[in-house]
Structure formats: structure tokens, C-alpha cells
Amino acid sequence: MFEAEKQQVEEKILQILRDKGIQDVKLTWGWIPFNGAWGIAAPFFPVAAQEARQGKNVQVPIRAQELAEEVARTLGTPAGFERVEAIKGYLNLYFSSREYAQRVIDQVLKEGSAFGKGTRLNQQVMVEFSQPNTHKAFHVGHLRSAILGDSISRILEFAGYDVIRANYPGDIGLHVIKWLWNYMKFHAGEKPPADATTRWMGDLYAEANRRLEENPELESEVRALYARWDKRDPEIVQLWEETREWSLQGFREMYKILDIHFDIYYFNSMVEHPGKEVVEELIQKGIARDERPEGPVIVKLDELLGLNEEKYRVLVILRSDNTALYATEDLALAKRKFSDYPNLHRSYYVVDVRQSLHFQQVFKTLELAGYEWATRCQHIPYELVNLPGNVVMASREGTVVLLEDLIREATSRALQVVEEKNPELTPEQKQQVAQAVGIGAIKYPMLARENTKIVTFDWQTALDFNGQAAPYIQYAHVRASSILRKGGGIPTEAAINYAMMPSELQLIDLISRFPKEVQRAASELKPLHIANAAYELAKTFSDFYNECPVLTAEEPIRNGRLRLVAATRQAIANALGLLGIHAPEVM
């Protein structure tokens, strides 16, 4: 924001040093921690150390302070700055607070929804997330991957990357064959209800498991059906394609409600056969050991790497009966991704933490096989979500909490609050706001913690209008919108030529940090940085609202504060957008 001024000052400093016979110096700037004023600092220890290396008899700390003092005296107070000081070997330059605030507010209002957006990097990355199984219910167990992967995708895209959002549903395997068997034998010709597709699919899967547990002799029929699938019996393939589409349609409806989209779908049925080809390649290269038919095909990674201590262990890549495993398919999927996207800079896998060793093994195996892109594959692990009552979820037993039920419950609870706070809204408006608040309440707890920390979800915390929760942040956006409506909109311009209150300065500081928080979140792949930034903005805006009159203030303070309110609203909206949470105008 003050880059031009900083460069001009740096050139003046370097010229001062050159006049003293000190050549080839490079200054390193850092931000001074905010304490009511904004500033940058450069250490002079490297300059003093350079003189010492050249044979001058100097004590580096003392000489650094001497140089900083001499530069400060010669430099004076450059344009755009209001104070220059030399302290403990550092040269500190403080920006003009009023000018800094003015630039922050003007920049936000000029850039709008693009505020905080990074320069396009021309680097393509893929984020694979969600990965539900077809022919099962779409339940809460799928939730964190979907929400985390979506937010990471949004953040990376906003930070400047070209993002490909990929989904990898499990569309074949024993669970699918069991479902098809149950459908053909007991539900032939039935269609899923239009408003409860995934629930119906999940019910039939749980029913299939119950029937097989009660009548184990029926397992032979399932095996026979699996054999027909392996031979690609046209009747089975056609039924599988039709019923798979039922599942996918149900998934798409859930994704639409959650405002999540994908650019490409991969399926494990697509990579089952190519995976077996990769296995043969690994055997030919001497990387995999073929122990069939007595045993599976394995990769002894620690042995191949010459490791004395156990790290990667043994990866099983094909069963003894030649059937595929997750590893079989993941080896081929990685190849497929980099074949489809040859310029892929990075391939991210948002999968739960229990698969960490699996992905380490798969990526290392591909690296040993000579695929240079293998080191550009990265697992983003996440922990699970605990629900109220410590619900144990199991698709095979039908004891899952359906996502649609969780969304319905969240919306219902939010609607009660909306009706209390804003009874004059139309029923349609109330429902729209309640859904936005309810879904925000579900998403925020998943994103406001470290990816690898367990999330314990409870309604009271999630729907808290006075704590670290989405409704609190959304309400700050609503309050800002209300102030602007009452104030007649956003003033076209207003000079900050008055003494600002501490909460104003703090608010401007938080807004100015937002672009850095975006880059930090993208670099670390952690939406929690954005979640925290959004909460701090909302909290500080509340302090500002209580401390600083806006609509009753005299000019030029009134217009200045109205523009600050507008800038705050925009920063909060941008932060919520990166979390996949809607910023409502009313609540």
C-alpha cells in the first residue's frame, strides 16, 4: 500500500550509506507490531557486520545503532511518514496514521469483492475432496472433507492459483454389489423418492446388510453377482449405471445447498483396471514383490529405501485373488490426474487423518517408480466430527446422521432466532436467511479449528450470536449494512482529517492485514486463519460500534466513519466468502 514510499526511502538510505563509503547493502524490511500506529523497520546489524568483515574495528550492536541514528538524522521525515527513530540497531519509520487509514479504506471500497485477492500466479493446482460412496446415504461423516476442501479451494483461487476442484466418489466395490443384490431381489423396478434420494439409497444399503447378517447363506448370491460384474454383464452394468446416477443426483442436490461445486469427477471404477496395469509395471521394475497366489503383491518400502527404522512399512497393492485395493486405484488415479493436467503444479488430497500412512506409501511408491510429479502430491489430513450425544455412525447399520437432516435442524433452529430478531421479514425472506445462518453455523466450526483437531459440534456454540460462531460474524455484516442504509449509502469520498479513536485504528489495522491472511491461509492450507480473521473483524467492529457514533457524528467524522463501516462490511463479506458462508443483508 505504501510500496512507492518505501522504495523511495530505501533508495535515500542506500545513498546515505554510499556517501559514507558503504556499498552493496541490501535492506530487509519488516512490519512493526501494531500499537496504535503502523510502521516498518530495517535492522542495521547486517551493515555493521559487513563493515566488520571488511576489517573495520567495530562492535556490531553498537555500530548498528550508530548507523541507524546517522541515517535517521540525515533522512529527516520523508513524505508519507510521520515519525522516524533509531532504536537498538533498527531504523523505524511510522506511516502517517491518517493517510494510512485513508488508503486502506479507499483501496477496499475500490476493489470491493476483489479486496485481498492475490496476483494470478499461473500455477494450476488440484484439490480432491468429499469422496462419498455411491449407493449409500450422504451423511455427516462426509461433511468436513466437503467443507474443508471447498474452503481451501476458494482460498487458493483467491490467492492467485488456478484451482481444479475434483471429487472421487467410490462407485464400485462390495458395498455397491450388496446394494444391487438387495435391489434386484427385493426392490426391482422401484425408483427413489424425488425428495429423499440419498436417504432411500442409504436405507436399502442398511437393509442389504441386515438381510445378509440374518441369512449368511445368501452371501453366495452376492458373490455370484460380483462375478457377473467382473465379467461386465450388460444387465448388471446398465443397472449399476442407472442406480449410480440416482446417488450422484442426490449428492449434487446436497452440494448445491452447501454452495459447493466440482470441475471434474473421477471414480474408482475408472482406475480399477489401470491400477492393475500400474501394479504390473511396479513388478517389472522390481519395486513390487509378487507373492500370488499364496499372498498379495506388496511393496517393501523401508527395505527399498534402505531404512533401518520402520517408517513406510509395507504397502499391499493387489490382493492374492487379483482384486483391487484402495492403493491399486490410488496409484492409477495419481497418474490419471497428471496425465489429464500435464501442467499441474500441485495435487492435494483432502482425506481424513487415518489415511496419512496410506498416502505416504502411495506417493513414495510412485516416486520410486520414477514419476517426478510424485513429490507434488500432498495429503491434507483432517480429523473427524463428534456430534451431540456421541452418535456412532455406521452406514452398514443405518445409524448415520444424514446431512439433509442436519441442515434441516440447523435451519429450523436459526429460523426461531430470525423470527425473534426480525419478525417483519416475509416468510420467504425468513427461510432464506435461516438457511444461510444454519449452513454457516454448520460450516464455521469445521473451519475454525486446526484441520487435524477433532471438532466437537454442538448447537449452542454453533448458533451463538455473541461468540466465535458464524451467526455472530454474519450479524456484524448485517449491522454494517443497516448503518449504511440508515446513513444514505456509502459516501463517494471523505478525508480522514480527524483524530481517530483506538477502535477505529484497530479496525483499520485488521482490514489492512486481510490480504496477508489470505496468502498465509493459502500457504499453510488452513482456513482457520480466515475464520479467525473474520471473527476478529466482527468483534472489533462491535467495539467500534459501541465506542464511535456514526450516524450522529458531525462532519467530516460521519462520512469518514460511514466509509470505514462500508470497508469493514466488505472485508467481512470477503472473509465469509472464502469460508463458503453467505453474508446476509438482514437477519
Phi, psi and omega in degrees: 000324176247032185297319181297316179296319180297318180295320178296317179296318181299317179297320178296318180296316180296324178292320176301317180292321178296321178298337178267007178085013180259112186252166171052049179259141174239123180271143176244119184259144174221157180281137173282132179307134185294130177214053182093353179209156181252138180201168176235155183223147176231128179281145178253009176298317178299324179293315179296321179295324178297318177298319180297320179293334180276004174103000180283142181274089182226150169265117191306310182298318181292317181294323179299317179293319178300315181295317180299320180293318180296317180295318181300317180296316183288324185289323185072213178245099184292164178300137179091350180242154180241350179204139176229133181212154177247119183222119174051044176085004178248145170259116181255129177238124181255130179290159171294118185301317182293320180290322178299311180300318180301314183293320179299309182298314181298320181294316180299313183289333177286317185275335177059233184293348178268359180296128182094352182286136181276163176293140181299128187265349184057039176237124184266128177232151177244134174243114178261125183206169178086291172049052176284160175269131174292165179064021173225170177286152173269103189245181185296336178299337179273354195291312188293321177300316182296313183289316180294315180297320178296314181294318177301319178298315179298317182293313179300317179297316180294328181284347176125359181273155171269110190257132173251119179267120184241143174241146183226072180292147174274102189253004176208160185139182184299325181296323180290317180298319177299317180297314181298319179300312181296320180294311183295325187275326188235349185224021186308131177088349180287153177240149180289146176296141186299329185259007182208046186298307185292327177297314180296317179298317179295321179298318180293326178293315179297322179297319179300316179294321178296316180299318183288327177290323180283334182226076184303334181297341181285350179303330180296326178292323178294316178298320179296322178293321178298321179297321178295322177297315181300328179273003179056049174304123185305322180297317182289317180298317180296315179295319179299316181296318181294313183287329175299319180296326175301313179299312184297324177296319176297320178297315182300325178295320178294318179297324180296318178297322182277357182059049179238136177226163180231148178268333182208145174247129167251154179228148181292339175294335180285335188245006180297306180291313176303329178296321178293329176292322177296321179301314179298322178299317181293326176295314181298326181278356180079013179274321180258149178251124183267111181250016179289151001272353182288329183219181182275182171267128187229159173237113179272086189295313182300321179293316180296327182272356179070031181272133179278329179257146182294126178226300183265342179063215183243131178257122176271122186247355174198137179289164181296335180267015177073012176274152187280155174243176175303320181297320179306312185285324180293327175298315181287324180298318178300317177298318182297318181300312183283342173283317179291327183230081185299336182264018183296120181279326183205143177237113183258141179240109179268094185222151189297158191298337181293346179262012184300311180297319179305312182288325174302318181293314182297312182294321180291323177298316178294324177295317178296331180283354175098011179275108187297333181284353183300327180285352178261008173266136184218131177272130173252099184280153174217154177270172185276176181246126174268134180257163179306138179083008180051049181298128175266119184260135177211114182298322184294334180261354180076016182261051180254154173264112184290142180300320181297328178288321179296317179295319180297318180294317180297317180295319180297315180294319180294324181299322178300319180290317181299318180294328177288317186279329187218066185293344183280352177293153176289157178306321180295317179296318179300317181294318179297314180294318181299320179292319178297318180290317181297314180291322175300320179296328177285317187288317190302314180299332179288337187251344186270006176238161173308141181307323187265015174258140177295137176261122174258108187272131171217147188296321185298316179288317185296326183255027182283120178273001182230014182223194183280083182209161183301316181302325178296317180290316178300322181292328175298320177296318179297316180298318178298318179297320180296317179300317182292322177297313180293332182273002178086018178100191183268121176301141182297326177199156178196126181279135175273087181236037178226161180287121183274147178282157180306320181291331175294313180297318180296320180294316179296322178298314180297319179298317183295335181279345188305314179302324178291323179294326176298312181294323178295314180298322179292318181295319183266354181058044184229101176298343182300332178295322178287321178300317179293319180298318180297317180294316180297322176298313181296318181295315181290327176296322177297318177298316179299316182300321181282334185264328191241108174299140179248296186291332181265359180287153177278160176284149005273005184296319184303307181294323178299317181287327175299319179291326176294320176300316180296320179294321178296314179303317181294318180295319178296316179299318180295320179294313178299321179301322179289340176269357182075025182247132182286141177257099184284159177272332179223156177215000000 
